[in-house]
Amino acid sequence: MKLIIAIVHNDDSAIAAAALTAAGFFVTKLSTTGGFLMVGNTTLLIGTEDSEVAEAIKILKKHCTTRKQTNKPTATFGSGLQNFSIPEKVTVSGATVFVLSVDQMEKL
Ligand code: 2BA
């Protein structure tokens, strides 16, 4: 079994989660913040069988778009500081995806 951790743009998250769910995947949506831009993004957790990982990534690819994003932080990790050294515009990929092996999963 695998756990897919996918960090996606907030604007793509609802459609991506809906498409994954419609395809039979179980999805958890977390509100997260990128450490570089300090802007909100969404992390999707998808626990699935090894054989289904490619299908989940295909769905993410279809619904998550690469964007140029401006450096306008909405969060500061409590520091109150904005990182003025970063460029005004950066390219943010449609999804940053990690695939982890899972030793055990239980629903109790
Ligand atoms: P952020 O950390 O806000 O990063 C937004 C974009 O800024 C990145 O897009 C990348 O283009 C640039 N960037 C980030 N860190 C950088 C650095 N140290 N030096 C130069 N440029 C940097 P993506 O790479 O597509 O990442 C989008 C979001 O995915 C990130 O938001 C972060 O929340 C997450 N992410 C990406 N790679 C990660 C990793 N290796 N580990 C954990 N989270 C990651």
Short mmCIF file of C-alpha atoms in Angstrom, two decimals, residues 7-108:
data_model
loop_
_atom_site.label_atom_id
_atom_site.label_comp_id
_atom_site.label_asym_id
_atom_site.label_seq_id
_atom_site.Cartn_x
_atom_site.Cartn_y
_atom_site.Cartn_z
CA ILE A 7 0.54 19.51 -2.68
CA VAL A 8 -1.72 21.38 -5.09
CA HIS A 9 -2.97 24.91 -5.75
CA ASN A 10 -6.02 25.86 -3.70
CA ASP A 11 -7.95 26.64 -6.90
CA ASP A 12 -7.41 23.10 -8.24
CA SER A 13 -7.96 21.26 -5.00
CA ALA A 14 -11.76 20.86 -5.04
CA ILE A 15 -11.94 19.56 -8.61
CA ALA A 16 -8.92 17.28 -8.12
CA ALA A 17 -10.35 15.85 -4.89
CA ALA A 18 -13.76 15.39 -6.52
CA ALA A 19 -12.25 13.62 -9.54
CA LEU A 20 -10.18 11.33 -7.31
CA THR A 21 -13.22 10.51 -5.18
CA ALA A 22 -15.34 9.85 -8.28
CA ALA A 23 -12.66 7.41 -9.45
CA GLY A 24 -12.95 5.52 -6.16
CA PHE A 25 -10.00 6.97 -4.23
CA PHE A 26 -10.24 7.93 -0.56
CA VAL A 27 -8.96 11.49 -0.09
CA THR A 28 -8.18 13.77 2.85
CA LYS A 29 -7.75 17.49 2.19
CA LEU A 30 -5.49 19.57 4.43
CA SER A 31 -5.06 23.34 4.38
CA THR A 32 -1.31 23.99 4.18
CA THR A 33 1.09 26.84 3.53
CA GLY A 34 4.13 26.85 1.25
CA GLY A 35 7.30 27.73 3.12
CA PHE A 36 8.73 29.80 0.27
CA LEU A 37 5.81 31.98 -0.87
CA MET A 38 4.00 31.76 2.50
CA VAL A 39 0.79 31.39 0.52
CA GLY A 40 -1.92 28.86 1.25
CA ASN A 41 -1.99 25.64 -0.73
CA THR A 42 -3.76 22.31 -0.28
CA THR A 43 -2.28 18.95 0.59
CA LEU A 44 -4.20 15.87 -0.47
CA LEU A 45 -3.57 12.56 1.30
CA ILE A 46 -4.54 9.52 -0.74
CA GLY A 47 -4.07 6.03 0.66
CA THR A 48 -4.23 3.45 -2.10
CA GLU A 49 -2.96 0.16 -3.47
CA ASP A 50 0.37 0.17 -5.29
CA SER A 51 -1.36 -0.70 -8.56
CA GLU A 52 -3.57 2.43 -8.36
CA VAL A 53 -0.84 5.02 -7.83
CA ALA A 54 -0.35 5.73 -11.54
CA GLU A 55 -4.09 6.32 -11.99
CA ALA A 56 -4.19 8.78 -9.07
CA ILE A 57 -1.23 10.70 -10.48
CA LYS A 58 -2.90 10.78 -13.90
CA ILE A 59 -6.01 12.35 -12.37
CA LEU A 60 -3.91 14.93 -10.49
CA LYS A 61 -2.04 15.77 -13.69
CA LYS A 62 -5.32 16.31 -15.54
CA HIS A 63 -6.78 18.72 -12.97
CA CYS A 64 -3.78 20.56 -11.52
CA THR A 65 -2.27 23.40 -13.53
CA THR A 66 1.16 25.01 -13.49
CA ARG A 67 0.91 28.72 -12.67
CA LYS A 68 2.98 31.83 -12.31
CA GLN A 69 2.29 32.97 -8.77
CA THR A 70 3.07 36.33 -7.24
CA ASN A 71 4.84 36.82 -3.96
CA LYS A 72 1.91 38.03 -1.89
CA PRO A 73 2.00 36.06 1.35
CA THR A 74 -1.21 35.40 3.24
CA ALA A 75 0.56 33.66 6.14
CA THR A 76 3.80 34.21 8.01
CA PHE A 77 4.29 31.06 10.15
CA GLY A 78 3.89 33.41 13.10
CA SER A 79 7.08 35.31 12.37
CA GLY A 80 5.32 38.40 10.99
CA LEU A 81 8.06 38.53 8.35
CA GLN A 82 7.73 38.47 4.58
CA ASN A 83 10.58 37.09 2.50
CA PHE A 84 11.43 40.10 0.32
CA SER A 85 14.43 38.33 -1.20
CA ILE A 86 12.32 36.03 -3.36
CA PRO A 87 11.32 36.98 -6.90
CA GLU A 88 7.97 38.68 -7.45
CA LYS A 89 6.79 35.82 -9.67
CA VAL A 90 7.64 32.12 -9.43
CA THR A 91 6.41 29.11 -11.37
CA VAL A 92 4.40 26.80 -9.15
CA SER A 93 3.93 23.29 -10.49
CA GLY A 94 0.46 21.80 -10.84
CA ALA A 95 1.17 19.29 -8.10
CA THR A 96 4.16 18.26 -6.01
CA VAL A 97 3.66 14.57 -5.36
CA PHE A 98 5.35 12.25 -2.86
CA VAL A 99 4.60 8.51 -2.83
CA LEU A 100 5.37 6.75 0.46
CA SER A 101 5.22 3.07 1.30
CA VAL A 102 2.74 2.24 4.06
CA ASP A 103 3.46 -0.68 6.41
CA GLN A 104 -0.05 -0.94 7.74
CA MET A 105 -3.42 0.76 7.55
CA GLU A 106 -6.34 0.02 9.84
CA LYS A 107 -9.85 1.41 10.03
CA LEU A 108 -11.04 0.78 13.58
#
